[in-house]
């Protein structure tokens, strides 16, 4: 009998140790489809997640809401990636002459995916198009083309410099998630966009802008585990730079906390 309780004790102790071992959180990365119909994700997102200690898993585009919900049930955090313009019909506008390539199937997928992820309370990082589509998913709107639709003088938001290079400054709100995890309120970022957030979604707050007023970061009002940026932090992080790595390590840490 004594041996039985001793064994039980050892078993419970081992179980406790096992439960406390930090697991590798699974980070779902929204995929896109190329012109040949192949599913793809730029390797920089994969490298950034690996550098941050997460397990990258590519989520292929599909339009089945039950499949999409199951996808969010099997990941610990979501990254919504960059890409095409969001179709203006998704925020009740007609196309502007300078609207560029859209991908309607991807709009359906991304919008359903981010809504399902937020519903499940998993952390979300939106990047570039991911930031814009998240705003649209929750009721916000976009500038279809910054240079022609913003009447004041704007910065160069489509840099020709290499992807890893920062070209404009983003000023962050003091109490924002981004300012906290980066430990500062001004950061140099790259810029590869001609669209931007116009009306912010009701449940979100703007947390970063460039000096011309363009929205470069936001987070969910009651859920700071959901945050997004207009720039591409994965480009420099994938090449070994550490300045923007906290955007990913924070997400991986939140993902690990979830269960
Ligand atoms: Mn920019």
mmCIF file of C-alpha atoms and ligand atoms in Angstrom:
data_model
loop_
_atom_site.group_PDB
_atom_site.id
_atom_site.type_symbol
_atom_site.label_atom_id
_atom_site.label_comp_id
_atom_site.label_asym_id
_atom_site.label_seq_id
_atom_site.Cartn_x
_atom_site.Cartn_y
_atom_site.Cartn_z
ATOM 1 C CA UNK A 1 0.000 0.000 0.000
ATOM 2 C CA UNK A 2 2.800 2.378 0.947
ATOM 3 C CA UNK A 3 4.499 1.630 -2.330
ATOM 4 C CA UNK A 4 1.327 2.461 -4.209
ATOM 5 C CA UNK A 5 1.097 5.937 -2.627
ATOM 6 C CA UNK A 6 4.774 6.500 -3.228
ATOM 7 C CA UNK A 7 4.324 5.630 -6.907
ATOM 8 C CA UNK A 8 1.274 7.875 -7.081
ATOM 9 C CA UNK A 9 3.265 10.725 -5.557
ATOM 10 C CA UNK A 10 6.135 10.275 -8.047
ATOM 11 C CA UNK A 11 3.646 10.124 -10.911
ATOM 12 C CA UNK A 12 1.884 13.341 -9.831
ATOM 13 C CA UNK A 13 5.208 15.094 -9.321
ATOM 14 C CA UNK A 14 6.345 14.105 -12.835
ATOM 15 C CA UNK A 15 3.020 15.270 -14.247
ATOM 16 C CA UNK A 16 3.434 18.679 -12.564
ATOM 17 C CA UNK A 17 6.923 19.046 -14.001
ATOM 18 C CA UNK A 18 5.666 18.066 -17.437
ATOM 19 C CA UNK A 19 2.820 20.603 -17.269
ATOM 20 C CA UNK A 20 5.260 23.362 -16.329
ATOM 21 C CA UNK A 21 7.641 22.675 -19.200
ATOM 22 C CA UNK A 22 7.265 25.589 -21.638
ATOM 23 C CA UNK A 23 5.910 24.231 -24.861
ATOM 24 C CA UNK A 24 6.704 25.557 -28.301
ATOM 25 C CA UNK A 25 3.631 27.623 -29.232
ATOM 26 C CA UNK A 26 2.204 27.079 -32.701
ATOM 27 C CA UNK A 27 2.033 30.312 -34.670
ATOM 28 C CA UNK A 28 -0.373 30.181 -37.621
ATOM 29 C CA UNK A 29 0.742 32.314 -40.570
ATOM 30 C CA UNK A 30 -1.908 33.279 -43.129
ATOM 31 C CA UNK A 31 -0.940 32.093 -46.595
ATOM 32 C CA UNK A 32 -1.599 33.596 -49.986
ATOM 33 C CA UNK A 33 -1.846 32.051 -53.442
ATOM 34 C CA UNK A 34 0.501 32.989 -56.270
ATOM 35 C CA UNK A 35 -0.417 33.323 -59.963
ATOM 36 C CA UNK A 36 0.182 29.580 -60.522
ATOM 37 C CA UNK A 37 -2.231 28.797 -57.701
ATOM 38 C CA UNK A 38 0.441 27.626 -55.252
ATOM 39 C CA UNK A 39 0.041 28.396 -51.546
ATOM 40 C CA UNK A 40 2.894 30.521 -50.296
ATOM 41 C CA UNK A 41 4.261 32.673 -47.502
ATOM 42 C CA UNK A 42 7.410 34.821 -47.742
ATOM 43 C CA UNK A 43 10.198 33.021 -45.877
ATOM 44 C CA UNK A 44 10.887 36.080 -43.698
ATOM 45 C CA UNK A 45 7.721 35.409 -41.630
ATOM 46 C CA UNK A 46 8.850 31.824 -41.028
ATOM 47 C CA UNK A 47 12.339 32.945 -40.002
ATOM 48 C CA UNK A 48 10.991 35.660 -37.676
ATOM 49 C CA UNK A 49 8.730 33.152 -35.880
ATOM 50 C CA UNK A 50 11.596 30.652 -35.571
ATOM 51 C CA UNK A 51 13.877 33.363 -34.164
ATOM 52 C CA UNK A 52 11.165 34.228 -31.619
ATOM 53 C CA UNK A 53 10.886 30.605 -30.438
ATOM 54 C CA UNK A 54 7.567 29.715 -32.060
ATOM 55 C CA UNK A 55 6.570 26.904 -34.381
ATOM 56 C CA UNK A 56 5.487 28.382 -37.736
ATOM 57 C CA UNK A 57 2.537 26.746 -39.480
ATOM 58 C CA UNK A 58 1.256 28.051 -42.819
ATOM 59 C CA UNK A 59 -2.535 28.327 -43.084
ATOM 60 C CA UNK A 60 -3.769 27.832 -46.681
ATOM 61 C CA UNK A 61 -6.531 30.032 -48.125
ATOM 62 C CA UNK A 62 -9.985 28.499 -48.096
ATOM 63 C CA UNK A 63 -13.543 29.742 -47.750
ATOM 64 C CA UNK A 64 -15.031 27.152 -45.394
ATOM 65 C CA UNK A 65 -15.927 28.830 -42.112
ATOM 66 C CA UNK A 66 -15.912 25.556 -40.160
ATOM 67 C CA UNK A 67 -12.438 24.711 -41.483
ATOM 68 C CA UNK A 68 -11.222 28.217 -40.623
ATOM 69 C CA UNK A 69 -12.603 27.946 -37.066
ATOM 70 C CA UNK A 70 -10.866 24.597 -36.641
ATOM 71 C CA UNK A 71 -7.619 26.179 -37.872
ATOM 72 C CA UNK A 72 -7.801 28.828 -35.145
ATOM 73 C CA UNK A 73 -8.565 26.091 -32.605
ATOM 74 C CA UNK A 74 -5.317 24.321 -33.459
ATOM 75 C CA UNK A 75 -2.948 27.314 -33.249
ATOM 76 C CA UNK A 76 -1.774 29.358 -30.246
ATOM 77 C CA UNK A 77 -1.413 32.688 -32.084
ATOM 78 C CA UNK A 78 -2.021 34.125 -35.536
ATOM 79 C CA UNK A 79 0.053 36.296 -37.862
ATOM 80 C CA UNK A 80 -1.891 37.960 -40.684
ATOM 81 C CA UNK A 81 0.607 38.600 -43.459
ATOM 82 C CA UNK A 82 1.112 41.304 -46.093
ATOM 83 C CA UNK A 83 -0.013 41.241 -49.704
ATOM 84 C CA UNK A 84 -2.654 42.515 -52.098
ATOM 85 C CA UNK A 85 -5.006 45.478 -51.669
ATOM 86 C CA UNK A 86 -8.236 44.712 -49.806
ATOM 87 C CA UNK A 87 -11.242 44.885 -52.162
ATOM 88 C CA UNK A 88 -13.016 48.214 -51.404
ATOM 89 C CA UNK A 89 -16.419 46.491 -51.496
ATOM 90 C CA UNK A 90 -15.419 44.979 -48.137
ATOM 91 C CA UNK A 91 -15.793 48.456 -46.623
ATOM 92 C CA UNK A 92 -18.625 49.625 -48.893
ATOM 93 C CA UNK A 93 -16.638 51.685 -51.397
ATOM 94 C CA UNK A 94 -16.319 51.596 -55.177
ATOM 95 C CA UNK A 95 -12.814 51.121 -56.640
ATOM 96 C CA UNK A 96 -10.572 54.180 -56.895
ATOM 97 C CA UNK A 97 -8.571 54.451 -60.199
ATOM 98 C CA UNK A 98 -5.324 53.722 -58.329
ATOM 99 C CA UNK A 99 -6.599 50.615 -56.565
ATOM 100 C CA UNK A 100 -4.157 47.793 -57.312
ATOM 101 C CA UNK A 101 -4.472 44.014 -57.499
ATOM 102 C CA UNK A 102 -7.039 42.477 -55.152
ATOM 103 C CA UNK A 103 -7.545 38.839 -54.149
ATOM 104 C CA UNK A 104 -11.229 38.313 -53.232
ATOM 105 C CA UNK A 105 -10.699 34.751 -51.969
ATOM 106 C CA UNK A 106 -7.987 35.961 -49.659
ATOM 107 C CA UNK A 107 -10.221 38.741 -48.310
ATOM 108 C CA UNK A 108 -12.875 36.168 -47.385
ATOM 109 C CA UNK A 109 -10.266 33.910 -45.750
ATOM 110 C CA UNK A 110 -8.396 36.634 -43.840
ATOM 111 C CA UNK A 111 -11.555 38.295 -42.510
ATOM 112 C CA UNK A 112 -13.049 34.997 -41.314
ATOM 113 C CA UNK A 113 -9.671 33.917 -39.878
ATOM 114 C CA UNK A 114 -9.058 37.042 -37.796
ATOM 115 C CA UNK A 115 -12.641 37.103 -36.520
ATOM 116 C CA UNK A 116 -12.389 33.446 -35.464
ATOM 117 C CA UNK A 117 -8.996 34.079 -33.809
ATOM 118 C CA UNK A 118 -10.320 37.046 -31.808
ATOM 119 C CA UNK A 119 -13.398 35.056 -30.822
ATOM 120 C CA UNK A 120 -11.145 32.296 -29.476
ATOM 121 C CA UNK A 121 -9.091 34.920 -27.610
ATOM 122 C CA UNK A 122 -5.785 33.911 -29.189
ATOM 123 C CA UNK A 123 -3.124 36.620 -29.770
ATOM 124 C CA UNK A 124 -2.976 38.183 -33.237
ATOM 125 C CA UNK A 125 -0.254 40.182 -34.984
ATOM 126 C CA UNK A 126 -1.358 41.906 -38.206
ATOM 127 C CA UNK A 127 1.326 43.033 -40.647
ATOM 128 C CA UNK A 128 0.796 45.467 -43.586
ATOM 129 C CA UNK A 129 -2.198 44.032 -45.470
ATOM 130 C CA UNK A 130 -2.870 42.001 -42.311
ATOM 131 C CA UNK A 131 -3.156 45.258 -40.344
ATOM 132 C CA UNK A 132 -5.479 46.749 -42.983
ATOM 133 C CA UNK A 133 -7.682 43.682 -43.385
ATOM 134 C CA UNK A 134 -8.041 43.421 -39.588
ATOM 135 C CA UNK A 135 -9.337 47.006 -39.526
ATOM 136 C CA UNK A 136 -11.818 46.178 -42.302
ATOM 137 C CA UNK A 137 -12.880 42.912 -40.616
ATOM 138 C CA UNK A 138 -13.974 44.844 -37.518
ATOM 139 C CA UNK A 139 -15.739 47.683 -39.341
ATOM 140 C CA UNK A 140 -12.979 50.154 -40.310
ATOM 141 C CA UNK A 141 -12.160 51.638 -43.726
ATOM 142 C CA UNK A 142 -9.005 52.239 -45.812
ATOM 143 C CA UNK A 143 -7.462 54.886 -48.031
ATOM 144 C CA UNK A 144 -7.350 53.056 -51.365
ATOM 145 C CA UNK A 145 -4.328 55.108 -52.429
ATOM 146 C CA UNK A 146 -2.415 57.381 -50.042
ATOM 147 C CA UNK A 147 -0.806 59.875 -52.486
ATOM 148 C CA UNK A 148 -4.042 60.632 -54.352
ATOM 149 C CA UNK A 149 -6.509 60.477 -51.456
ATOM 150 C CA UNK A 150 -4.671 62.250 -48.625
ATOM 151 C CA UNK A 151 -4.712 65.906 -49.581
ATOM 152 C CA UNK A 152 -1.890 67.089 -47.335
ATOM 153 C CA UNK A 153 1.775 66.418 -48.080
ATOM 154 C CA UNK A 154 2.677 62.806 -47.283
ATOM 155 C CA UNK A 155 5.909 60.878 -46.787
ATOM 156 C CA UNK A 156 7.310 58.276 -49.164
ATOM 157 C CA UNK A 157 5.504 55.139 -47.988
ATOM 158 C CA UNK A 158 6.797 52.996 -50.820
ATOM 159 C CA UNK A 159 10.497 52.913 -50.227
ATOM 160 C CA UNK A 160 12.990 51.819 -52.855
ATOM 161 C CA UNK A 161 15.601 51.028 -50.212
ATOM 162 C CA UNK A 162 16.193 47.339 -49.314
ATOM 163 C CA UNK A 163 13.405 45.642 -47.334
ATOM 164 C CA UNK A 164 15.347 45.372 -44.102
ATOM 165 C CA UNK A 165 16.135 49.098 -44.035
ATOM 166 C CA UNK A 166 14.058 51.576 -42.005
ATOM 167 C CA UNK A 167 13.178 54.739 -43.940
ATOM 168 C CA UNK A 168 10.600 56.598 -41.846
ATOM 169 C CA UNK A 169 9.918 57.094 -38.185
ATOM 170 C CA UNK A 170 6.772 55.848 -36.453
ATOM 171 C CA UNK A 171 5.701 57.670 -33.282
ATOM 172 C CA UNK A 172 4.020 55.329 -30.787
ATOM 173 C CA UNK A 173 1.408 56.128 -28.124
ATOM 174 C CA UNK A 174 3.055 55.974 -24.722
ATOM 175 C CA UNK A 175 0.826 53.320 -23.163
ATOM 176 C CA UNK A 176 0.498 51.168 -26.254
ATOM 177 C CA UNK A 177 1.518 47.518 -26.401
ATOM 178 C CA UNK A 178 4.143 48.405 -28.989
ATOM 179 C CA UNK A 179 5.762 51.146 -26.886
ATOM 180 C CA UNK A 180 5.835 48.777 -23.910
ATOM 181 C CA UNK A 181 7.385 45.834 -25.705
ATOM 182 C CA UNK A 182 9.882 47.958 -27.649
ATOM 183 C CA UNK A 183 10.689 50.155 -24.652
ATOM 184 C CA UNK A 184 10.466 53.388 -26.662
ATOM 185 C CA UNK A 185 7.975 55.674 -28.379
ATOM 186 C CA UNK A 186 9.782 56.276 -31.673
ATOM 187 C CA UNK A 187 10.981 53.592 -34.036
ATOM 188 C CA UNK A 188 12.485 53.586 -37.533
ATOM 189 C CA UNK A 189 10.561 51.283 -39.833
ATOM 190 C CA UNK A 190 10.494 50.203 -43.442
ATOM 191 C CA UNK A 191 7.474 51.129 -45.597
ATOM 192 C CA UNK A 192 5.939 49.252 -48.531
ATOM 193 C CA UNK A 193 2.342 50.381 -48.822
ATOM 194 C CA UNK A 194 0.121 52.694 -50.857
ATOM 195 C CA UNK A 195 -2.987 52.029 -48.768
ATOM 196 C CA UNK A 196 -3.579 52.891 -45.115
ATOM 197 C CA UNK A 197 -6.179 52.770 -42.350
ATOM 198 C CA UNK A 198 -8.702 55.641 -42.781
ATOM 199 C CA UNK A 199 -11.529 55.211 -40.236
ATOM 200 C CA UNK A 200 -10.344 53.035 -37.384
ATOM 201 C CA UNK A 201 -12.619 50.097 -36.451
ATOM 202 C CA UNK A 202 -14.836 50.884 -33.414
ATOM 203 C CA UNK A 203 -13.093 48.423 -31.081
ATOM 204 C CA UNK A 204 -9.569 49.493 -31.973
ATOM 205 C CA UNK A 205 -7.271 52.384 -31.035
ATOM 206 C CA UNK A 206 -4.558 53.974 -33.145
ATOM 207 C CA UNK A 207 -1.205 53.452 -31.423
ATOM 208 C CA UNK A 208 1.312 54.695 -33.998
ATOM 209 C CA UNK A 209 1.566 57.236 -36.816
ATOM 210 C CA UNK A 210 4.172 58.707 -39.126
ATOM 211 C CA UNK A 211 4.747 62.493 -39.024
ATOM 212 C CA UNK A 212 2.256 62.944 -41.898
ATOM 213 C CA UNK A 213 -0.509 61.410 -39.769
ATOM 214 C CA UNK A 214 -0.706 58.073 -41.591
ATOM 215 C CA UNK A 215 -1.779 55.258 -39.249
ATOM 216 C CA UNK A 216 1.082 52.780 -38.800
ATOM 217 C CA UNK A 217 -0.054 50.778 -35.744
ATOM 218 C CA UNK A 218 -3.210 49.876 -33.814
ATOM 219 C CA UNK A 219 -4.424 47.535 -31.115
ATOM 220 C CA UNK A 220 -7.766 46.216 -29.901
ATOM 221 C CA UNK A 221 -9.258 48.382 -27.169
ATOM 222 C CA UNK A 222 -10.172 45.687 -24.650
ATOM 223 C CA UNK A 223 -7.746 43.055 -25.834
ATOM 224 C CA UNK A 224 -4.103 44.198 -26.196
ATOM 225 C CA UNK A 225 -3.184 40.674 -27.312
ATOM 226 C CA UNK A 226 -4.459 41.802 -30.716
ATOM 227 C CA UNK A 227 -2.127 44.343 -32.333
ATOM 228 C CA UNK A 228 -0.969 45.302 -35.796
ATOM 229 C CA UNK A 229 1.576 47.330 -37.741
ATOM 230 C CA UNK A 230 1.637 48.838 -41.217
ATOM 231 C CA UNK A 231 5.358 48.145 -41.650
ATOM 232 C CA UNK A 232 7.188 44.833 -42.164
ATOM 233 C CA UNK A 233 9.134 43.919 -38.999
ATOM 234 C CA UNK A 234 9.785 40.386 -40.298
ATOM 235 C CA UNK A 235 12.142 41.709 -43.021
ATOM 236 C CA UNK A 236 14.868 42.928 -40.661
ATOM 237 C CA UNK A 237 14.198 40.294 -37.973
ATOM 238 C CA UNK A 238 14.628 37.488 -40.532
ATOM 239 C CA UNK A 239 18.031 38.905 -41.417
ATOM 240 C CA UNK A 240 19.201 38.891 -37.829
ATOM 241 C CA UNK A 241 18.390 42.423 -36.605
ATOM 242 C CA UNK A 242 17.036 42.540 -33.057
ATOM 243 C CA UNK A 243 15.288 45.925 -32.839
ATOM 244 C CA UNK A 244 11.831 44.692 -33.910
ATOM 245 C CA UNK A 245 12.230 41.108 -32.688
ATOM 246 C CA UNK A 246 10.106 41.882 -29.551
ATOM 247 C CA UNK A 247 7.016 42.161 -31.780
ATOM 248 C CA UNK A 248 7.395 38.431 -32.395
ATOM 249 C CA UNK A 249 8.769 37.277 -29.027
ATOM 250 C CA UNK A 250 5.860 39.064 -27.314
ATOM 251 C CA UNK A 251 3.379 37.211 -29.529
ATOM 252 C CA UNK A 252 5.092 33.871 -28.852
ATOM 253 C CA UNK A 253 5.091 34.575 -25.095
ATOM 254 C CA UNK A 254 1.374 35.425 -25.155
ATOM 255 C CA UNK A 255 0.734 32.288 -27.212
ATOM 256 C CA UNK A 256 2.585 30.164 -24.657
ATOM 257 C CA UNK A 257 0.507 31.684 -21.827
ATOM 258 C CA UNK A 258 -2.777 30.826 -23.432
ATOM 259 C CA UNK A 259 -3.307 27.289 -22.152
HETATM 260 MN MN1 LIG B 1 4.642 53.801 -43.989
#
